[in-house]
mmCIF file of C-alpha atoms and ligand atoms in Angstrom:
data_model
loop_
_atom_site.group_PDB
_atom_site.id
_atom_site.type_symbol
_atom_site.label_atom_id
_atom_site.label_comp_id
_atom_site.label_asym_id
_atom_site.label_seq_id
_atom_site.Cartn_x
_atom_site.Cartn_y
_atom_site.Cartn_z
ATOM 1 C CA UNK J 1 0.000 0.000 0.000
ATOM 2 C CA UNK J 2 1.306 3.477 -0.851
ATOM 3 C CA UNK J 3 1.868 5.865 2.055
ATOM 4 C CA UNK J 4 1.304 9.552 1.284
ATOM 5 C CA UNK J 5 2.742 12.011 3.798
ATOM 6 C CA UNK J 6 2.338 15.784 3.978
ATOM 7 C CA UNK J 7 5.336 17.368 5.717
ATOM 8 C CA UNK J 8 5.937 20.861 7.080
ATOM 9 C CA UNK J 9 9.322 22.487 7.778
ATOM 10 C CA UNK J 10 9.589 25.948 9.394
ATOM 11 C CA UNK J 11 12.702 25.655 11.578
ATOM 12 C CA UNK J 12 14.446 28.830 10.348
ATOM 13 C CA UNK J 13 13.547 31.240 7.557
ATOM 14 C CA UNK J 14 11.905 29.050 4.901
ATOM 15 C CA UNK J 15 8.227 28.086 5.055
ATOM 16 C CA UNK J 16 8.063 24.731 3.301
ATOM 17 C CA UNK J 17 5.433 22.057 2.694
ATOM 18 C CA UNK J 18 5.704 18.846 0.665
ATOM 19 C CA UNK J 19 3.689 15.777 -0.243
ATOM 20 C CA UNK J 20 5.780 12.643 -0.796
ATOM 21 C CA UNK J 21 4.733 9.032 -1.487
ATOM 22 C CA UNK J 22 6.714 6.213 0.184
ATOM 23 C CA UNK J 23 9.574 8.557 1.122
ATOM 24 C CA UNK J 24 10.711 8.784 -2.500
ATOM 25 C CA UNK J 25 8.117 10.084 -4.938
ATOM 26 C CA UNK J 26 7.696 13.865 -4.631
ATOM 27 C CA UNK J 27 4.182 14.967 -5.662
ATOM 28 C CA UNK J 28 4.731 18.583 -4.626
ATOM 29 C CA UNK J 29 7.234 20.755 -2.772
ATOM 30 C CA UNK J 30 6.758 24.439 -2.004
ATOM 31 C CA UNK J 31 9.474 26.529 -0.358
ATOM 32 C CA UNK J 32 8.528 30.116 0.439
ATOM 33 C CA UNK J 33 11.814 31.895 1.092
ATOM 34 C CA UNK J 34 12.154 34.943 3.341
ATOM 35 C CA UNK J 35 15.511 35.953 1.810
ATOM 36 C CA UNK J 36 14.261 39.370 0.633
ATOM 37 C CA UNK J 37 12.991 40.222 4.113
ATOM 38 C CA UNK J 38 16.153 39.081 5.931
ATOM 39 C CA UNK J 39 18.475 40.674 3.371
ATOM 40 C CA UNK J 40 17.350 44.040 4.755
ATOM 41 C CA UNK J 41 18.889 43.189 8.148
ATOM 42 C CA UNK J 42 21.815 41.085 6.859
ATOM 43 C CA UNK J 43 20.578 37.949 8.641
ATOM 44 C CA UNK J 44 17.565 36.218 10.158
ATOM 45 C CA UNK J 45 15.693 38.167 12.865
ATOM 46 C CA UNK J 46 13.775 35.438 14.800
ATOM 47 C CA UNK J 47 10.724 37.587 15.592
ATOM 48 C CA UNK J 48 10.336 38.586 11.945
ATOM 49 C CA UNK J 49 10.873 34.998 10.758
ATOM 50 C CA UNK J 50 8.052 33.604 12.916
ATOM 51 C CA UNK J 51 5.652 36.339 11.810
ATOM 52 C CA UNK J 52 6.465 35.566 8.179
ATOM 53 C CA UNK J 53 5.789 31.863 8.804
ATOM 54 C CA UNK J 54 2.372 32.573 10.297
ATOM 55 C CA UNK J 55 1.519 34.878 7.381
ATOM 56 C CA UNK J 56 2.565 32.223 4.823
ATOM 57 C CA UNK J 57 1.797 28.801 6.273
ATOM 58 C CA UNK J 58 -1.839 28.346 5.164
ATOM 59 C CA UNK J 59 -1.084 29.564 1.654
ATOM 60 C CA UNK J 60 1.965 27.276 1.377
ATOM 61 C CA UNK J 61 -0.027 24.200 2.513
ATOM 62 C CA UNK J 62 -2.873 25.070 0.126
ATOM 63 C CA UNK J 63 -0.512 25.483 -2.834
ATOM 64 C CA UNK J 64 1.193 22.167 -2.039
ATOM 65 C CA UNK J 65 -2.156 20.310 -2.076
ATOM 66 C CA UNK J 66 -3.129 22.013 -5.342
ATOM 67 C CA UNK J 67 0.191 21.183 -6.987
ATOM 68 C CA UNK J 68 0.057 17.550 -5.849
ATOM 69 C CA UNK J 69 -3.519 17.472 -7.133
ATOM 70 C CA UNK J 70 -4.794 15.482 -4.159
ATOM 71 C CA UNK J 71 -7.238 16.209 -1.375
ATOM 72 C CA UNK J 72 -6.630 16.224 2.376
ATOM 73 C CA UNK J 73 -8.469 12.893 2.617
ATOM 74 C CA UNK J 74 -5.762 11.188 0.513
ATOM 75 C CA UNK J 75 -3.132 11.813 3.210
ATOM 76 C CA UNK J 76 -1.957 8.973 5.481
ATOM 77 C CA UNK J 77 0.039 11.085 7.967
ATOM 78 C CA UNK J 78 1.287 14.593 8.770
ATOM 79 C CA UNK J 79 4.974 15.145 9.575
ATOM 80 C CA UNK J 80 6.656 18.222 10.991
ATOM 81 C CA UNK J 81 10.080 19.445 12.101
ATOM 82 C CA UNK J 82 10.007 19.745 15.908
ATOM 83 C CA UNK J 83 13.594 21.012 16.385
ATOM 84 C CA UNK J 84 16.321 22.125 16.574
ATOM 85 C CA UNK J 85 15.728 25.641 15.254
ATOM 86 C CA UNK J 86 14.201 28.981 16.173
ATOM 87 C CA UNK J 87 11.404 28.340 18.655
ATOM 88 C CA UNK J 88 8.958 30.911 17.240
ATOM 89 C CA UNK J 89 9.500 29.539 13.733
ATOM 90 C CA UNK J 90 9.170 25.878 14.776
ATOM 91 C CA UNK J 91 5.952 26.615 16.683
ATOM 92 C CA UNK J 92 4.110 27.781 13.569
ATOM 93 C CA UNK J 93 4.822 24.507 11.740
ATOM 94 C CA UNK J 94 4.130 22.322 14.767
ATOM 95 C CA UNK J 95 0.756 23.947 15.490
ATOM 96 C CA UNK J 96 -0.320 23.768 11.829
ATOM 97 C CA UNK J 97 0.661 20.066 11.686
ATOM 98 C CA UNK J 98 -1.248 19.303 14.893
ATOM 99 C CA UNK J 99 -4.424 20.947 13.600
ATOM 100 C CA UNK J 100 -4.216 19.043 10.303
ATOM 101 C CA UNK J 101 -3.548 15.627 11.875
ATOM 102 C CA UNK J 102 -6.222 16.164 14.543
ATOM 103 C CA UNK J 103 -8.938 17.254 12.154
ATOM 104 C CA UNK J 104 -8.144 14.488 9.630
ATOM 105 C CA UNK J 105 -7.759 11.927 12.409
ATOM 106 C CA UNK J 106 -4.450 10.622 10.998
ATOM 107 C CA UNK J 107 -1.056 10.031 12.678
ATOM 108 C CA UNK J 108 1.300 12.901 13.517
ATOM 109 C CA UNK J 109 5.062 12.357 13.109
ATOM 110 C CA UNK J 110 7.743 14.591 14.682
ATOM 111 C CA UNK J 111 11.052 14.905 12.846
ATOM 112 C CA UNK J 112 14.508 16.096 13.961
ATOM 113 C CA UNK J 113 15.689 18.734 11.469
ATOM 114 C CA UNK J 114 19.183 17.243 11.036
ATOM 115 C CA UNK J 115 17.826 13.725 10.520
ATOM 116 C CA UNK J 116 15.678 15.295 7.804
ATOM 117 C CA UNK J 117 18.791 16.741 6.139
ATOM 118 C CA UNK J 118 20.380 13.271 6.202
ATOM 119 C CA UNK J 119 17.277 11.732 4.597
ATOM 120 C CA UNK J 120 17.328 14.218 1.696
ATOM 121 C CA UNK J 121 19.742 11.585 0.366
ATOM 122 C CA UNK J 122 17.114 8.836 0.636
ATOM 123 C CA UNK J 123 14.913 10.336 -2.084
ATOM 124 C CA UNK J 124 17.080 9.060 -4.915
ATOM 125 C CA UNK J 125 19.238 6.426 -3.213
ATOM 126 C CA UNK J 126 19.149 3.576 -0.738
ATOM 127 C CA UNK J 127 21.442 3.577 2.276
ATOM 128 C CA UNK J 128 24.210 1.005 2.956
ATOM 129 C CA UNK J 129 25.296 0.776 6.580
ATOM 130 C CA UNK J 130 27.482 1.620 8.362
ATOM 131 C CA UNK J 131 27.518 5.058 6.797
ATOM 132 C CA UNK J 132 29.013 8.422 7.648
ATOM 133 C CA UNK J 133 26.767 11.482 7.337
ATOM 134 C CA UNK J 134 28.537 14.828 6.939
ATOM 135 C CA UNK J 135 26.131 17.519 8.145
ATOM 136 C CA UNK J 136 27.167 21.009 7.015
ATOM 137 C CA UNK J 137 24.612 23.774 7.478
ATOM 138 C CA UNK J 138 24.047 27.215 8.959
ATOM 139 C CA UNK J 139 23.830 25.831 12.489
ATOM 140 C CA UNK J 140 25.660 22.486 12.338
ATOM 141 C CA UNK J 141 28.973 20.980 11.297
ATOM 142 C CA UNK J 142 28.942 17.332 12.334
ATOM 143 C CA UNK J 143 29.907 13.809 11.443
ATOM 144 C CA UNK J 144 27.205 11.292 12.301
ATOM 145 C CA UNK J 145 27.601 7.543 12.150
ATOM 146 C CA UNK J 146 24.563 5.441 11.248
ATOM 147 C CA UNK J 147 24.389 1.682 11.684
ATOM 148 C CA UNK J 148 20.743 1.442 10.603
ATOM 149 C CA UNK J 149 17.836 3.729 9.743
ATOM 150 C CA UNK J 150 17.026 4.559 13.325
ATOM 151 C CA UNK J 151 20.481 4.961 14.872
ATOM 152 C CA UNK J 152 22.416 8.227 14.843
ATOM 153 C CA UNK J 153 25.692 8.648 16.690
ATOM 154 C CA UNK J 154 27.465 11.988 16.642
ATOM 155 C CA UNK J 155 31.193 11.344 16.336
ATOM 156 C CA UNK J 156 32.478 14.849 15.614
ATOM 157 C CA UNK J 157 31.105 18.383 15.866
ATOM 158 C CA UNK J 158 32.291 21.981 15.774
ATOM 159 C CA UNK J 159 33.870 23.462 18.871
ATOM 160 C CA UNK J 160 32.621 26.937 17.911
ATOM 161 C CA UNK J 161 30.972 28.248 14.709
ATOM 162 C CA UNK J 162 29.228 26.161 12.047
ATOM 163 C CA UNK J 163 30.654 26.266 8.520
ATOM 164 C CA UNK J 164 27.506 27.920 7.043
ATOM 165 C CA UNK J 165 27.613 30.531 9.785
ATOM 166 C CA UNK J 166 31.233 31.319 8.814
ATOM 167 C CA UNK J 167 30.225 31.624 5.138
ATOM 168 C CA UNK J 168 27.442 34.045 6.125
ATOM 169 C CA UNK J 169 29.708 36.154 8.384
ATOM 170 C CA UNK J 170 32.478 36.423 5.793
ATOM 171 C CA UNK J 171 29.844 37.469 3.236
ATOM 172 C CA UNK J 172 28.642 40.087 5.665
ATOM 173 C CA UNK J 173 32.076 41.711 6.151
ATOM 174 C CA UNK J 174 32.468 41.725 2.375
ATOM 175 C CA UNK J 175 28.983 43.328 2.122
ATOM 176 C CA UNK J 176 27.737 40.622 -0.240
ATOM 177 C CA UNK J 177 24.208 40.002 1.106
ATOM 178 C CA UNK J 178 22.373 37.102 2.777
ATOM 179 C CA UNK J 179 22.689 34.120 2.707
ATOM 180 C CA UNK J 180 26.384 34.341 1.992
ATOM 181 C CA UNK J 181 27.148 30.723 1.086
ATOM 182 C CA UNK J 182 25.886 30.684 -2.499
ATOM 183 C CA UNK J 183 27.339 34.175 -3.221
ATOM 184 C CA UNK J 184 30.826 33.261 -1.951
ATOM 185 C CA UNK J 185 30.635 29.955 -3.834
ATOM 186 C CA UNK J 186 30.062 31.858 -7.123
ATOM 187 C CA UNK J 187 32.601 34.641 -6.421
ATOM 188 C CA UNK J 188 35.320 32.127 -5.488
ATOM 189 C CA UNK J 189 35.241 30.725 -9.024
ATOM 190 C CA UNK J 190 36.839 33.966 -10.250
ATOM 191 C CA UNK J 191 39.412 34.356 -7.459
ATOM 192 C CA UNK J 192 42.945 33.270 -6.590
ATOM 193 C CA UNK J 193 44.840 32.486 -3.409
ATOM 194 C CA UNK J 194 45.837 35.373 -1.108
ATOM 195 C CA UNK J 195 49.132 34.559 0.565
ATOM 196 C CA UNK J 196 48.498 37.176 3.276
ATOM 197 C CA UNK J 197 45.773 34.968 4.766
ATOM 198 C CA UNK J 198 47.327 31.962 6.458
ATOM 199 C CA UNK J 199 45.450 29.231 8.281
ATOM 200 C CA UNK J 200 46.408 25.733 9.414
ATOM 201 C CA UNK J 201 43.579 23.164 9.445
ATOM 202 C CA UNK J 202 45.836 20.215 10.243
ATOM 203 C CA UNK J 203 46.204 21.027 13.931
ATOM 204 C CA UNK J 204 42.457 20.778 14.623
ATOM 205 C CA UNK J 205 41.135 17.696 16.429
ATOM 206 C CA UNK J 206 37.499 18.617 15.645
ATOM 207 C CA UNK J 207 35.718 21.085 13.367
ATOM 208 C CA UNK J 208 36.311 24.760 14.160
ATOM 209 C CA UNK J 209 35.453 27.840 12.110
ATOM 210 C CA UNK J 210 35.890 30.827 14.411
ATOM 211 C CA UNK J 211 39.680 31.001 13.856
ATOM 212 C CA UNK J 212 39.343 30.971 10.087
ATOM 213 C CA UNK J 213 36.515 33.504 10.240
ATOM 214 C CA UNK J 214 38.677 35.835 12.390
ATOM 215 C CA UNK J 215 41.664 35.550 10.010
ATOM 216 C CA UNK J 216 39.426 36.660 7.138
ATOM 217 C CA UNK J 217 37.825 39.511 9.102
ATOM 218 C CA UNK J 218 41.260 40.709 10.289
ATOM 219 C CA UNK J 219 42.549 40.713 6.725
ATOM 220 C CA UNK J 220 39.562 42.726 5.468
ATOM 221 C CA UNK J 221 39.845 45.244 8.341
ATOM 222 C CA UNK J 222 43.608 45.668 7.854
ATOM 223 C CA UNK J 223 43.123 46.310 4.134
ATOM 224 C CA UNK J 224 40.399 48.857 4.905
ATOM 225 C CA UNK J 225 42.656 50.629 7.429
ATOM 226 C CA UNK J 226 45.506 50.770 4.898
ATOM 227 C CA UNK J 227 42.958 51.989 2.314
ATOM 228 C CA UNK J 228 44.058 49.207 -0.031
ATOM 229 C CA UNK J 229 41.770 47.548 -2.555
ATOM 230 C CA UNK J 230 39.992 44.396 -1.401
ATOM 231 C CA UNK J 231 39.522 41.892 -4.214
ATOM 232 C CA UNK J 232 36.378 40.154 -2.995
ATOM 233 C CA UNK J 233 36.810 37.231 -5.391
ATOM 234 C CA UNK J 234 40.236 36.476 -3.906
ATOM 235 C CA UNK J 235 38.987 36.705 -0.307
ATOM 236 C CA UNK J 236 36.074 34.406 -1.197
ATOM 237 C CA UNK J 237 38.420 31.955 -2.929
ATOM 238 C CA UNK J 238 40.919 31.852 -0.062
ATOM 239 C CA UNK J 239 38.223 31.457 2.598
ATOM 240 C CA UNK J 240 36.506 28.692 0.654
ATOM 241 C CA UNK J 241 39.747 26.777 0.030
ATOM 242 C CA UNK J 242 40.479 26.637 3.780
ATOM 243 C CA UNK J 243 36.835 26.011 4.754
ATOM 244 C CA UNK J 244 36.446 22.999 2.455
ATOM 245 C CA UNK J 245 39.994 21.742 3.066
ATOM 246 C CA UNK J 246 39.089 21.417 6.751
ATOM 247 C CA UNK J 247 36.005 19.330 5.974
ATOM 248 C CA UNK J 248 37.959 16.990 3.695
ATOM 249 C CA UNK J 249 40.780 16.688 6.249
ATOM 250 C CA UNK J 250 38.411 15.607 9.053
ATOM 251 C CA UNK J 251 36.410 13.259 6.816
ATOM 252 C CA UNK J 252 39.580 11.601 5.520
ATOM 253 C CA UNK J 253 40.815 11.122 9.076
ATOM 254 C CA UNK J 254 37.486 9.560 10.124
ATOM 255 C CA UNK J 255 37.354 7.242 7.112
ATOM 256 C CA UNK J 256 40.610 5.611 8.210
ATOM 257 C CA UNK J 257 39.034 4.640 11.577
ATOM 258 C CA UNK J 258 36.275 2.403 10.225
ATOM 259 C CA UNK J 259 35.078 0.716 7.031
ATOM 260 C CA UNK J 260 32.110 2.909 6.133
ATOM 261 C CA UNK J 261 30.077 1.932 3.063
ATOM 262 C CA UNK J 262 28.822 5.423 2.155
ATOM 263 C CA UNK J 263 29.490 9.087 2.813
ATOM 264 C CA UNK J 264 26.348 11.294 2.780
ATOM 265 C CA UNK J 265 26.463 15.048 2.193
ATOM 266 C CA UNK J 266 23.718 16.827 4.153
ATOM 267 C CA UNK J 267 22.605 20.415 4.851
ATOM 268 C CA UNK J 268 22.756 23.770 3.080
ATOM 269 C CA UNK J 269 26.543 23.794 2.540
ATOM 270 C CA UNK J 270 26.188 20.441 0.707
ATOM 271 C CA UNK J 271 25.099 22.675 -2.201
ATOM 272 C CA UNK J 272 28.655 24.065 -2.371
ATOM 273 C CA UNK J 273 30.354 23.371 -5.707
ATOM 274 C CA UNK J 274 33.875 23.017 -4.276
ATOM 275 C CA UNK J 275 32.723 20.576 -1.575
ATOM 276 C CA UNK J 276 30.744 18.514 -4.098
ATOM 277 C CA UNK J 277 33.834 18.323 -6.309
ATOM 278 C CA UNK J 278 36.280 17.421 -3.525
ATOM 279 C CA UNK J 279 34.207 14.619 -1.914
ATOM 280 C CA UNK J 280 34.110 12.772 -5.250
ATOM 281 C CA UNK J 281 37.871 12.236 -4.897
ATOM 282 C CA UNK J 282 37.473 10.302 -1.630
ATOM 283 C CA UNK J 283 37.779 6.500 -1.733
ATOM 284 C CA UNK J 284 34.129 5.822 -0.785
ATOM 285 C CA UNK J 285 30.672 5.847 -2.393
ATOM 286 C CA UNK J 286 29.315 9.388 -1.966
ATOM 287 C CA UNK J 287 25.631 10.364 -1.931
ATOM 288 C CA UNK J 288 24.523 13.988 -2.224
ATOM 289 C CA UNK J 289 21.051 15.469 -2.583
ATOM 290 C CA UNK J 290 20.178 17.545 -5.629
ATOM 291 C CA UNK J 291 20.932 21.219 -4.938
ATOM 292 C CA UNK J 292 17.337 22.237 -4.136
ATOM 293 C CA UNK J 293 17.091 19.537 -1.446
ATOM 294 C CA UNK J 294 20.343 20.595 0.284
ATOM 295 C CA UNK J 295 18.946 23.760 1.881
ATOM 296 C CA UNK J 296 15.898 23.630 4.161
ATOM 297 C CA UNK J 297 12.871 21.919 2.588
ATOM 298 C CA UNK J 298 9.939 19.764 3.634
ATOM 299 C CA UNK J 299 10.673 16.928 1.187
ATOM 300 C CA UNK J 300 13.520 15.664 3.373
ATOM 301 C CA UNK J 301 11.162 15.755 6.380
ATOM 302 C CA UNK J 302 8.611 13.606 4.514
ATOM 303 C CA UNK J 303 11.364 11.169 3.479
ATOM 304 C CA UNK J 304 12.393 10.363 7.038
ATOM 305 C CA UNK J 305 8.777 10.476 8.229
ATOM 306 C CA UNK J 306 8.040 7.543 5.901
ATOM 307 C CA UNK J 307 10.532 5.351 7.791
ATOM 308 C CA UNK J 308 9.013 6.454 11.096
ATOM 309 C CA UNK J 309 5.557 5.646 9.700
ATOM 310 C CA UNK J 310 6.687 2.090 8.925
ATOM 311 C CA UNK J 311 7.832 1.786 12.548
ATOM 312 C CA UNK J 312 4.556 3.350 13.752
ATOM 313 C CA UNK J 313 6.560 5.983 15.630
ATOM 314 C CA UNK J 314 3.794 8.542 16.060
ATOM 315 C CA UNK J 315 3.505 11.418 18.524
ATOM 316 C CA UNK J 316 0.551 12.756 20.505
ATOM 317 C CA UNK J 317 -1.240 16.055 19.905
ATOM 318 C CA UNK J 318 0.549 17.505 22.912
ATOM 319 C CA UNK J 319 3.692 17.636 20.704
ATOM 320 C CA UNK J 320 5.920 20.627 21.487
ATOM 321 C CA UNK J 321 8.569 22.440 19.484
ATOM 322 C CA UNK J 322 12.021 21.951 21.013
ATOM 323 C CA UNK J 323 14.621 24.514 19.848
ATOM 324 C CA UNK J 324 17.438 22.412 21.368
ATOM 325 C CA UNK J 325 16.211 18.945 20.380
ATOM 326 C CA UNK J 326 19.001 16.354 20.759
ATOM 327 C CA UNK J 327 19.817 13.714 18.135
HETATM 328 O O1 KG4 F 401 20.490 23.714 5.934
HETATM 329 P P1 KG4 F 401 20.280 25.150 5.738
HETATM 330 O O2 KG4 F 401 19.348 25.603 4.651
HETATM 331 O O3 KG4 F 401 19.731 25.807 7.061
HETATM 332 C C1 KG4 F 401 20.193 25.384 8.311
HETATM 333 O O4 KG4 F 401 19.660 24.360 8.815
HETATM 334 O O5 KG4 F 401 21.118 26.061 8.811
HETATM 335 O O6 KG4 F 401 21.707 25.819 5.536
HETATM 336 C C2 KG4 F 401 21.854 27.183 5.298
HETATM 337 C C3 KG4 F 401 23.330 27.503 5.148
HETATM 338 C C4 KG4 F 401 23.606 28.996 5.094
HETATM 339 O O7 KG4 F 401 24.651 29.298 5.992
HETATM 340 C C5 KG4 F 401 24.037 29.209 3.638
HETATM 341 O O8 KG4 F 401 24.939 30.274 3.482
HETATM 342 C C6 KG4 F 401 24.689 27.876 3.324
HETATM 343 O O9 KG4 F 401 23.848 26.922 3.937
HETATM 344 N N1 KG4 F 401 24.788 27.598 1.881
HETATM 345 C C7 KG4 F 401 25.961 27.459 1.214
HETATM 346 C C8 KG4 F 401 25.644 27.260 -0.156
HETATM 347 N N2 KG4 F 401 24.282 27.258 -0.276
HETATM 348 C C9 KG4 F 401 23.778 27.469 0.983
HETATM 349 N N3 KG4 F 401 27.231 27.516 1.664
HETATM 350 C C10 KG4 F 401 28.217 27.362 0.752
HETATM 351 N N4 KG4 F 401 27.987 27.185 -0.569
HETATM 352 C C11 KG4 F 401 26.735 27.130 -1.069
HETATM 353 N N5 KG4 F 401 26.545 26.934 -2.396
HETATM 354 ZN ZN1 ZN F 402 18.751 23.054 7.798
#
């Protein structure tokens, strides 16, 4: 029997709804981005993000149903991101999901945002365990080991900033706009290495991005003080080389510890062209979502919800958003 799940994702600044059959077949996916609104402030303002979600959520759900060309009665379950994320943003999705599941009298499934990012890879591939999931997003930089569909063990994380956060901050000092990741990615293609910026990734035992971020900011400030020209392409290139080099260094190190069958790229920074190129050189089968499923979306939430549906892992209508939800 086919299982059709409607999923909602509102953990940060994108209001997203999807309808997916059996965790693989996408009938519809709507992502309403708040980029224009947050570009005015150079980053996400939580209060504004949650207001935008409540303004958009009903429209986004309606459009998703229309696009999928099905009615509410065709749904088998409702899934929603419960955390981690911004509490005011999460709440809008959680409350909408509760109302839908309650009124349709169908199961409600709560999903961890990062597990959703991992399962963006499930849409077009099957998993072979044990696998290593590399989570690189605006809030997370982690290596997670999975021995089956329901087991997640964090084996490395960042001691300070997340890689996406560093991309966004560097973009901000270069006055490039928000979110910075995709802009730096494009600019870097036209840049070359700046020998004045030096950084050593090899001495790090875990992920760390605050040191690299500071080196870049210091360079930009020094150049401004000396009234010298800043070639943004070169700064973007140099930052990106070090940022991705660090990821590859830590992944390589981890791959020597255990015989993993697959490496999964997960999260917004998985859209990065340099990272996508470099991981292909590693001696392991690599899965990566298509670009539109790397950044926040509800399709990935529906994909993991399908596996939870099979296990009958449902939650009650007293479900709460948890901004600090643990793996
Ligand atoms: O997963 P995501 O959409 O939201 C979080 O859960 O954080 O990730 C957003 C992050 C932002 O920091 C954004 O700048 C970064 O992903 N990002 C990229 C690229 N596309 C998005 N970073 C580097 N290169 C990209 N092409
Ligand atoms: Zn995310």
